[in-house]
Amino acid sequence: MPLEVLPQIDEAGADQEFLYTLNFGPQHPATHTTLRLILTLDGETIVKAVPDIGYLHSGFEKLGEDLDFNQYVTIVDRMNYISPFANEVSWHHAVEKLIGIELTPRCKYLRTILAELARISDHLLCVGAAALDLGALTAFLYAFNEREKVYNIMESAAGQRFHPSFTRVGGLMNDIGGDVVDQIRNFIRTFPKAHADVVRLLNRNRIFVDRTKGIGVLSKADAINTGCSGPVARASGVVRDLRKDEPYLAYPDLQGAFKVVCATGGDCYSRYLVRMEEMIESLNIIKAAVENLPAGPVNVALNDKLTIPDKTATYRSIEGLIQHFELFMWNRQWEPPVEEVYGATETANGELGFYVVSDGHGRAWRARTRPPSFIHFAVFPMLMEGHQISDVPAILGSLNIIAAELDR
Amino acid sequence: MAAYLDTLTARFPGAFTTSEFRGDRRVIVAADKAPAVLLGLLRCLKEECGFDFLCDVAGVDYLNYPGAADRYGVVYALTNTTTGGRVFVKAFANDPDPVLPSAVPLWQGADWLEREVYDMYGVRFDGHPDLRRILMPSEFTAYPLRKDYPLRGLGERHNFPTITRAES
């Protein structure tokens, strides 16, 4: 048949008879959480991908206007539940910026160490699950073995494995003991071997490389234009890391301990490599922070009337008792200025920020989250077009979409 | 004063006010000026002042907020990826028809962020290519993050159509 007789494809192609629609999710093993994609397919090639989200929407931000600054930390935990401690740090970073609290050095270091452990845990899940979706089960098992150790550290420090709810306004729920430091030291010693195992399993794995290299390419200009941050943006060559650009917590002291990992490929493989290297940088931060862990109190001074006093002070002193009640009675609590601030930290997925509006009470008037998963998932249709249906898990896995953070 | 504020003042005299709190610089556009000015102001910030990164679009309902003149605020958090500087552009809109120009022509990333503000507050964005609900179901009628919407809801879910197995 001569070429001009063959039907021509429109640019959109939506009304072409040979296209068909495939619902991907909301329950599908490769989405890992509940999100839905409506794919328009030409054979196995994706012509158009329309995400449909909101399945996990549970009104977190509405709850943020009802719960006080300390209570909301339990909700924040459940946003990106892969690295909950990083969310807590981000939330209280914004609240402390609003109230104007300068943390104690020990608290800064402890938050930094645990947030970096959370980053490692998040990257391990992302890399492990991405490899699992592409058929590499062993790397997933190695990664999850290490995540278990991070959970153990969180459990020893905060008493909870998954949702530690460990930060409080002006400090932490409690100080950590020497056993936690030993566990962290142990993790620093054993993690490089597990990391090297994953690297050896995946970095030059023919199948893994073939399925990720050149897939889902995001250019630097697009990454900036669409608002990408974190490893997704850095894999596209955007040199931006809040730990360097706007150092918070103990990062000003630890600038020499880590580098910003960047790549220029912008594809799934680059994002994988950036995450793998970031784990090593995080480990360097933890190493430097643990060796320089300052002594002293973990909470700001009791006289500032900002932190919950410990039980001894509550039961044995009248000031402690009064302050305890002051912080728990709904008509008292903190007295922040009638202002609004934006506080952001670099979490594993990217810039997690909170825009907190205050009307002068202990509850936020508005607790807006800047969710990196939401912003990265908006890029997904653009990355997907023209790829095969088997590339969906590769791209989804490389973006690390956490539906609880996506929908909030 | 920062250089970008001089540029903005020269370009849009009297169209905005500024304030600062803990290093966060805000450019505030009142509701009567916002529809005409906002897009040009954002374009000026993006193309002339180097704020090339739209970090976030946050909706806020200032109903009965101390000292508030207008009801809905939409905060565009902009970042300069070269210098790392930030600026927050806050534009207001009012009932009965809260509407602001869309920033999607400037940043593709504004698409979903503005859809979320529309979904939660009912602020419409003129020129948005696909202004639909994003988190709430499409048959939902209220705007749940408005301050006059109760925490426990208004019972909309009871009126959702039930799909039986025979109909599906």
XYZ file of C-alpha atoms in Angstrom:
576
model
C 0.000 0.000 0.000
C 1.441 3.433 -0.847
C 2.211 5.565 2.183
C -0.216 8.407 1.414
C -3.168 6.003 1.472
C -2.416 4.972 5.085
C -4.391 6.906 7.727
C -2.443 9.806 9.150
C -2.241 10.255 12.906
C -3.421 13.611 14.282
C -1.157 15.384 16.723
C -3.476 14.566 19.593
C -4.791 11.331 18.166
C -7.549 11.167 20.746
C -10.331 10.313 18.307
C -8.382 7.656 16.458
C -10.174 4.348 16.476
C -7.067 2.252 17.048
C -6.327 3.974 20.354
C -7.644 2.365 23.466
C -7.862 3.359 27.102
C -6.303 1.477 29.956
C -7.017 2.145 33.587
C -3.841 1.724 35.582
C -4.745 1.570 39.257
C -6.025 2.709 41.721
C -5.177 -0.764 42.950
C -2.183 -1.997 41.066
C 1.012 -3.498 42.474
C 3.229 -1.072 40.563
C 1.554 2.038 41.910
C 2.393 0.821 45.453
C -0.235 3.207 46.796
C -3.639 4.262 45.582
C -3.336 6.444 42.526
C -4.909 6.013 39.144
C -3.616 6.634 35.648
C -5.838 6.769 32.607
C -3.572 5.774 29.764
C -4.466 6.235 26.108
C -2.532 3.609 24.214
C -1.505 3.007 20.655
C -0.535 -0.630 20.888
C 1.907 -0.506 23.762
C 2.926 3.097 23.254
C 1.438 5.681 25.560
C -0.133 8.552 23.638
C -1.529 10.318 26.651
C -1.461 9.759 30.387
C -3.968 11.471 32.663
C -3.441 10.985 36.397
C -6.484 10.867 38.621
C -5.634 11.432 42.261
C -7.426 12.085 45.499
C -8.092 8.513 46.604
C -6.188 9.037 49.833
C -7.325 12.585 50.503
C -8.064 12.752 54.207
C -8.090 16.455 54.945
C -4.723 16.724 56.682
C -4.581 20.472 56.124
C -8.029 20.953 57.622
C -6.856 18.994 60.657
C -3.819 21.269 60.804
C -6.193 24.134 61.576
C -7.792 22.165 64.406
C -4.836 20.530 66.130
C -2.207 22.488 67.986
C 1.435 22.739 66.952
C 2.452 19.657 68.931
C -0.547 17.513 68.061
C -0.289 18.095 64.332
C 3.090 16.359 64.306
C 1.282 13.014 64.402
C -0.557 13.943 61.201
C 2.574 15.232 59.522
C 4.143 11.835 60.226
C 1.576 10.225 57.995
C 2.245 12.370 54.941
C 5.415 10.844 53.618
C 5.284 7.813 55.875
C 8.484 6.444 54.334
C 10.578 9.085 56.078
C 8.254 10.422 58.782
C 10.914 12.013 60.917
C 11.934 14.335 58.086
C 8.352 15.623 57.898
C 8.303 16.304 61.628
C 11.521 18.273 61.384
C 10.056 20.284 58.532
C 6.809 21.046 60.359
C 8.456 22.159 63.546
C 11.065 24.057 61.582
C 8.245 26.201 60.204
C 6.525 26.537 63.587
C 9.755 27.471 65.351
C 10.483 30.018 62.652
C 7.042 31.498 63.317
C 7.450 31.671 67.086
C 11.128 32.580 66.836
C 12.768 29.750 68.746
C 16.488 29.080 68.601
C 17.006 25.387 69.330
C 19.700 23.998 71.588
C 22.794 22.644 69.829
C 22.086 19.088 70.971
C 18.566 19.189 69.587
C 19.815 20.539 66.257
C 22.296 17.700 65.941
C 19.847 15.004 66.996
C 17.240 16.233 64.536
C 19.860 16.347 61.807
C 21.047 12.811 62.494
C 17.573 11.309 62.609
C 16.405 13.263 59.556
C 19.376 11.969 57.596
C 18.573 8.432 58.728
C 15.041 9.039 57.466
C 16.477 10.175 54.136
C 18.509 6.980 53.841
C 15.434 4.950 54.713
C 13.369 6.776 52.080
C 15.984 6.394 49.354
C 16.375 2.706 50.200
C 12.671 2.160 49.746
C 12.591 4.136 46.516
C 15.561 2.317 45.019
C 14.452 -1.059 46.325
C 10.871 -0.742 45.129
C 11.931 0.664 41.760
C 14.210 -2.331 41.292
C 11.452 -4.673 42.472
C 9.043 -3.312 39.883
C 11.663 -3.937 37.225
C 12.124 -7.508 38.365
C 15.181 -7.254 40.623
C 13.964 -8.753 43.882
C 17.325 -9.186 45.592
C 18.183 -5.489 45.741
C 14.813 -4.868 47.359
C 15.589 -7.375 50.109
C 19.022 -5.883 50.804
C 17.474 -2.412 50.955
C 14.706 -3.469 53.313
C 17.151 -5.187 55.598
C 18.852 -1.829 56.135
C 15.549 0.012 56.524
C 14.755 -2.330 59.382
C 17.832 -1.071 61.221
C 16.691 2.518 60.766
C 13.312 1.553 62.191
C 15.074 -0.036 65.160
C 16.977 3.193 65.793
C 13.732 5.189 65.625
C 12.111 2.748 68.002
C 14.934 3.060 70.510
C 14.898 6.837 70.274
C 11.173 7.596 70.179
C 9.398 4.395 71.168
C 7.630 4.043 67.820
C 8.941 2.464 64.674
C 6.839 3.883 61.872
C 5.478 7.167 63.130
C 7.880 8.362 65.790
C 6.139 11.745 66.473
C 9.385 12.637 68.160
C 9.775 16.389 67.696
C 8.068 18.962 69.868
C 7.994 22.739 69.656
C 11.398 23.787 70.944
C 12.977 20.368 71.125
C 12.298 16.675 71.187
C 9.971 14.445 73.156
C 12.960 13.165 75.132
C 16.702 12.987 74.893
C 18.228 9.872 73.407
C 20.267 7.429 75.406
C 23.739 6.094 74.803
C 22.305 2.891 73.334
C 20.789 4.831 70.439
C 24.161 6.392 69.685
C 25.681 2.902 69.712
C 23.011 1.695 67.315
C 23.679 4.635 64.993
C 27.433 3.941 65.125
C 26.694 0.332 64.310
C 24.558 1.402 61.363
C 27.351 3.668 60.090
C 29.677 0.672 60.213
C 27.418 -1.835 58.464
C 25.544 0.319 55.960
C 28.356 0.817 53.388
C 28.516 -2.929 52.793
C 24.783 -3.199 52.103
C 24.975 -0.096 49.906
C 27.834 -1.635 47.947
C 25.792 -4.812 47.520
C 22.909 -2.871 45.988
C 25.326 -0.948 43.772
C 26.866 -4.182 42.541
C 23.450 -5.690 41.922
C 21.994 -2.783 39.972
C 24.477 -0.251 38.623
C 25.668 -2.419 35.767
C 22.766 -4.816 35.677
C 21.944 -5.098 31.992
C 18.185 -5.415 32.437
C 17.954 -2.621 35.009
C 20.078 -0.241 32.940
C 18.190 -1.018 29.727
C 14.885 -0.322 31.397
C 15.925 2.924 33.080
C 18.495 4.641 30.859
C 16.923 7.215 28.553
C 13.489 6.551 30.054
C 11.442 9.463 31.368
C 13.930 12.192 30.506
C 13.279 15.485 32.298
C 15.334 18.404 30.991
C 16.797 21.003 33.321
C 14.524 23.749 31.957
C 11.441 21.573 32.432
C 12.514 20.594 35.929
C 12.677 24.252 36.956
C 9.510 25.219 35.076
C 7.465 22.465 36.683
C 8.751 23.131 40.189
C 10.667 19.886 40.723
C 13.013 19.707 43.676
C 15.136 17.173 45.461
C 16.690 14.186 43.701
C 14.327 14.529 40.728
C 15.563 18.056 39.994
C 19.179 17.265 40.863
C 19.205 14.325 38.446
C 18.278 16.854 35.747
C 21.161 19.139 36.606
C 19.464 21.645 38.914
C 22.087 22.323 41.568
C 19.775 23.073 44.446
C 19.790 21.602 47.910
C 18.289 23.488 50.844
C 20.876 21.926 53.135
C 23.479 23.992 51.227
C 21.379 26.911 50.008
C 19.476 27.709 53.194
C 21.308 25.736 55.888
C 19.093 24.975 58.855
C 19.552 22.871 62.026
C 23.133 21.642 62.310
C 23.878 21.908 58.593
C 25.808 25.206 58.895
C 28.382 23.302 60.996
C 28.392 20.278 58.721
C 28.900 22.007 55.356
C 32.269 20.329 54.892
C 30.886 16.871 55.556
C 28.748 16.469 52.448
C 28.424 17.347 48.801
C 25.347 17.971 46.685
C 24.885 15.044 44.326
C 23.832 16.010 40.813
C 23.538 14.359 37.441
C 22.793 15.661 33.975
C 20.943 12.753 32.373
C 17.521 13.530 33.806
C 16.342 9.961 33.164
C 15.298 7.214 35.556
C 18.839 5.876 35.755
C 20.202 9.297 36.754
C 17.576 9.619 39.458
C 18.551 6.184 40.730
C 22.256 7.104 40.772
C 21.585 10.406 42.547
C 19.625 8.627 45.256
C 22.332 6.009 45.717
C 25.057 8.644 46.072
C 22.927 10.783 48.381
C 22.765 7.894 50.811
C 26.551 7.933 51.098
C 26.537 11.713 51.610
C 23.851 11.315 54.276
C 25.983 8.715 55.990
C 28.889 11.184 55.988
C 26.655 13.780 57.616
C 25.535 11.309 60.275
C 29.134 10.266 60.902
C 30.282 13.853 61.386
C 27.245 14.748 63.492
C 27.495 11.744 65.815
C 31.185 12.377 66.454
C 30.449 16.036 67.276
C 27.194 15.493 69.132
C 27.044 18.291 71.705
C 26.089 17.615 75.298
C 23.570 19.727 77.177
C 19.815 20.038 77.250
C 17.711 18.908 74.325
C 14.865 21.351 74.887
C 15.004 25.125 75.089
C 14.997 26.551 78.610
C 11.912 25.890 80.705
C 11.670 29.612 81.462
C 10.870 30.364 77.825
C 7.500 28.687 78.422
C 7.553 27.003 75.034
C 8.353 23.374 75.693
C 6.495 20.708 77.579
C 8.336 20.186 80.880
C 9.493 16.666 81.639
C 7.503 14.613 84.108
C 9.854 15.320 87.028
C 9.417 19.039 86.605
C 5.657 18.639 86.154
C 5.175 16.621 89.320
C 7.871 18.131 91.549
C 7.731 21.860 90.852
C 4.913 24.350 90.728
C 6.449 26.148 87.727
C 6.621 22.897 85.791
C 3.034 22.038 86.664
C 1.778 25.466 85.655
C 3.665 25.348 82.386
C 2.365 21.886 81.626
C -1.201 23.118 81.976
C -0.464 26.332 80.108
C 0.638 24.333 77.083
C -2.218 21.853 77.161
C -5.198 24.108 77.856
C -6.794 25.174 74.615
C -7.317 28.770 75.599
C -3.672 29.256 76.665
C -0.833 27.535 74.764
C 1.706 29.422 72.666
C 1.325 33.043 71.665
C 2.886 33.337 68.242
C 2.811 36.665 66.405
C -0.132 37.289 64.061
C 2.020 36.618 61.044
C 2.780 34.031 58.422
C 5.989 32.201 57.549
C 7.220 29.660 55.097
C 9.656 27.123 56.475
C 11.135 24.455 54.255
C 13.621 21.665 54.671
C 15.217 19.276 52.236
C 13.554 15.918 52.692
C 14.305 12.773 50.741
C 11.736 13.602 48.085
C 12.588 17.259 47.732
C 11.673 20.542 49.283
C 9.014 19.938 51.925
C 7.722 23.268 53.124
C 4.977 24.477 55.402
C 3.278 27.812 54.944
C 1.984 28.544 58.414
C -0.465 31.393 58.964
C -1.046 32.251 62.598
C -3.781 34.291 64.247
C -1.909 34.430 67.533
C -3.137 31.130 68.983
C -1.586 27.739 69.571
C -3.185 26.390 66.430
C -2.315 27.334 62.898
C -4.853 29.418 60.992
C -3.588 27.675 57.912
C -1.024 24.909 57.670
C -0.288 24.611 53.993
C 2.053 21.804 52.935
C 4.245 22.069 49.896
C 4.187 18.392 48.980
C 7.042 17.303 46.705
C 5.190 14.136 45.606
C 2.243 16.214 44.370
C 4.482 18.452 42.306
C 6.510 15.561 40.918
C 3.428 13.588 39.972
C 2.164 16.544 37.941
C 5.230 16.048 35.731
C 4.412 12.390 35.175
C 2.185 12.759 32.049
C 4.942 14.757 30.360
C 7.566 12.109 31.175
C 5.289 9.308 30.069
C 4.326 10.377 26.567
C 5.792 8.244 23.819
C 7.073 5.556 26.164
C 5.941 1.961 26.435
C 3.484 0.744 29.010
C 6.250 -1.254 30.683
C 8.023 2.034 31.395
C 5.225 3.145 33.734
C 6.642 1.277 36.760
C 10.156 2.492 35.970
C 9.125 6.160 35.875
C 6.713 5.904 38.809
C 9.395 4.209 40.870
C 12.017 6.798 39.989
C 9.769 9.707 41.040
C 8.994 8.046 44.391
C 5.348 9.074 44.543
C 3.950 8.623 48.052
C 0.173 8.822 47.757
C -0.384 9.877 51.361
C 1.701 12.971 50.687
C 0.233 13.357 47.213
C -3.354 13.545 48.467
C -2.918 14.544 52.107
C 15.639 47.433 49.598
C 16.150 44.567 47.225
C 16.727 45.333 43.539
C 13.675 43.399 42.402
C 11.443 45.617 44.543
C 12.792 48.691 42.758
C 11.997 47.053 39.440
C 8.496 46.178 40.596
C 7.849 49.654 42.003
C 8.957 51.247 38.752
C 6.790 48.923 36.701
C 3.685 48.728 38.876
C 3.532 51.912 40.946
C 0.960 51.750 43.698
C -0.238 48.280 42.768
C 1.179 46.428 45.740
C 2.463 46.773 49.262
C 5.345 44.891 50.816
C 6.064 43.490 54.228
C 8.701 41.332 55.789
C 8.745 38.854 58.642
C 11.751 36.745 59.663
C 13.388 37.282 56.298
C 10.347 36.297 54.218
C 9.631 39.220 51.886
C 6.026 39.515 50.798
C 4.540 41.419 47.892
C 0.855 41.910 48.605
C -1.684 42.686 45.889
C -5.145 43.711 47.110
C -8.313 42.211 45.668
C -9.281 45.250 43.577
C -5.901 45.315 41.821
C -5.088 41.600 41.601
C -7.009 40.584 38.423
C -5.308 43.301 36.375
C -1.856 43.272 37.909
C -0.995 39.798 39.168
C 0.046 38.082 35.941
C 2.201 40.991 34.824
C 3.804 41.193 38.238
C 4.629 37.486 38.269
C 5.951 37.719 34.716
C 8.157 40.640 35.690
C 9.492 38.696 38.676
C 10.137 35.641 36.550
C 11.632 37.179 33.448
C 13.368 40.285 34.752
C 14.195 39.514 38.374
C 15.266 35.904 38.002
C 12.604 34.267 40.173
C 12.320 31.330 37.815
C 11.098 28.641 40.215
C 7.487 28.490 41.366
C 7.855 26.729 44.657
C 4.289 26.642 45.877
C 0.813 28.099 45.479
C -0.997 28.251 48.809
C -4.578 29.276 49.355
C -5.597 30.904 52.613
C -9.062 31.884 53.795
C -8.890 35.083 55.866
C -12.528 35.043 56.967
C -12.639 36.848 60.356
C -8.838 36.887 60.505
C -7.545 39.740 62.686
C -7.004 42.807 60.519
C -7.901 41.184 57.205
C -9.584 43.298 54.520
C -10.068 40.694 51.796
C -11.158 37.108 52.121
C -9.179 34.699 49.952
C -5.427 34.955 49.726
C -3.373 33.016 47.206
C 0.333 32.973 47.956
C 2.779 32.349 45.133
C 6.101 31.313 46.661
C 8.824 32.127 44.169
C 12.480 31.175 44.337
C 15.485 32.367 42.401
C 17.424 29.217 41.574
C 20.615 31.187 40.913
C 20.804 33.216 44.106
C 18.480 31.139 46.291
C 16.411 34.220 47.189
C 12.715 33.896 47.901
C 9.742 36.191 47.513
C 6.088 35.544 48.359
C 3.470 37.177 46.181
C 0.143 37.272 47.952
C -2.892 38.147 45.865
C -6.397 38.503 47.254
C -9.819 37.728 45.870
C -13.292 38.204 47.273
C -16.759 36.710 47.193
C -19.073 36.345 45.336
C -16.820 35.478 42.426
C -13.227 34.998 43.577
C -11.112 34.975 40.456
C -7.426 35.526 39.739
C -5.363 35.214 36.565
C -3.689 31.837 36.188
C 0.086 31.484 36.339
C 0.132 28.417 34.095
C 1.331 30.453 31.057
C 4.434 31.268 33.116
C 5.017 28.031 34.992
C 3.720 24.660 33.965
C 4.051 23.641 37.606
C 1.218 26.008 38.538
C -1.297 23.678 36.868
C -1.980 21.237 39.697
C -1.203 23.731 42.448
C -3.890 26.108 41.196
C -6.297 23.238 40.718
C -5.813 22.383 44.370
C -6.520 25.974 45.444
C -9.667 25.923 43.288
C -10.681 22.589 44.760
C -10.207 23.685 48.354
C -11.262 27.362 48.227
C -13.253 27.840 45.038
C -10.942 30.550 43.750
C -11.110 30.370 39.958
C -8.050 30.948 37.824
C -8.690 32.711 34.538
C -6.760 31.153 31.688
C -6.131 27.853 33.429
C -6.214 25.086 30.799
C -7.892 22.413 32.911
C -9.579 23.831 36.007
C -11.203 20.771 37.576
C -11.329 19.430 41.101
C -8.212 17.456 41.870
C -8.396 15.949 45.359
C -12.123 15.960 46.073
C -14.497 13.926 43.892
C -15.910 15.810 40.918
C -19.498 15.691 42.255
C -18.479 17.428 45.487
C -20.106 20.839 45.723
C -18.486 22.604 48.681
C -14.985 23.972 49.194
C -13.697 22.174 52.271
C -10.816 24.379 53.381
C -12.953 27.503 53.614
C -13.290 28.687 57.182
C -17.093 28.479 57.084
C -16.895 24.779 56.209
C -17.054 22.699 59.394
C -14.354 20.225 60.343
C -16.728 17.286 60.295
C -18.218 18.172 56.933
C -21.722 18.939 55.763
C -22.752 15.387 54.936
C -22.145 15.586 51.181
C -20.994 12.015 51.089
C -24.470 10.753 51.952
C -25.783 12.243 48.729
C -23.209 10.678 46.471
C -24.772 8.376 43.862
C -24.424 4.706 44.725
C -23.330 2.469 41.904
C -24.680 -1.041 42.170
C -23.030 -4.055 40.618
C -25.794 -4.326 38.025
C -25.225 -0.758 36.815
C -21.462 -0.869 36.765
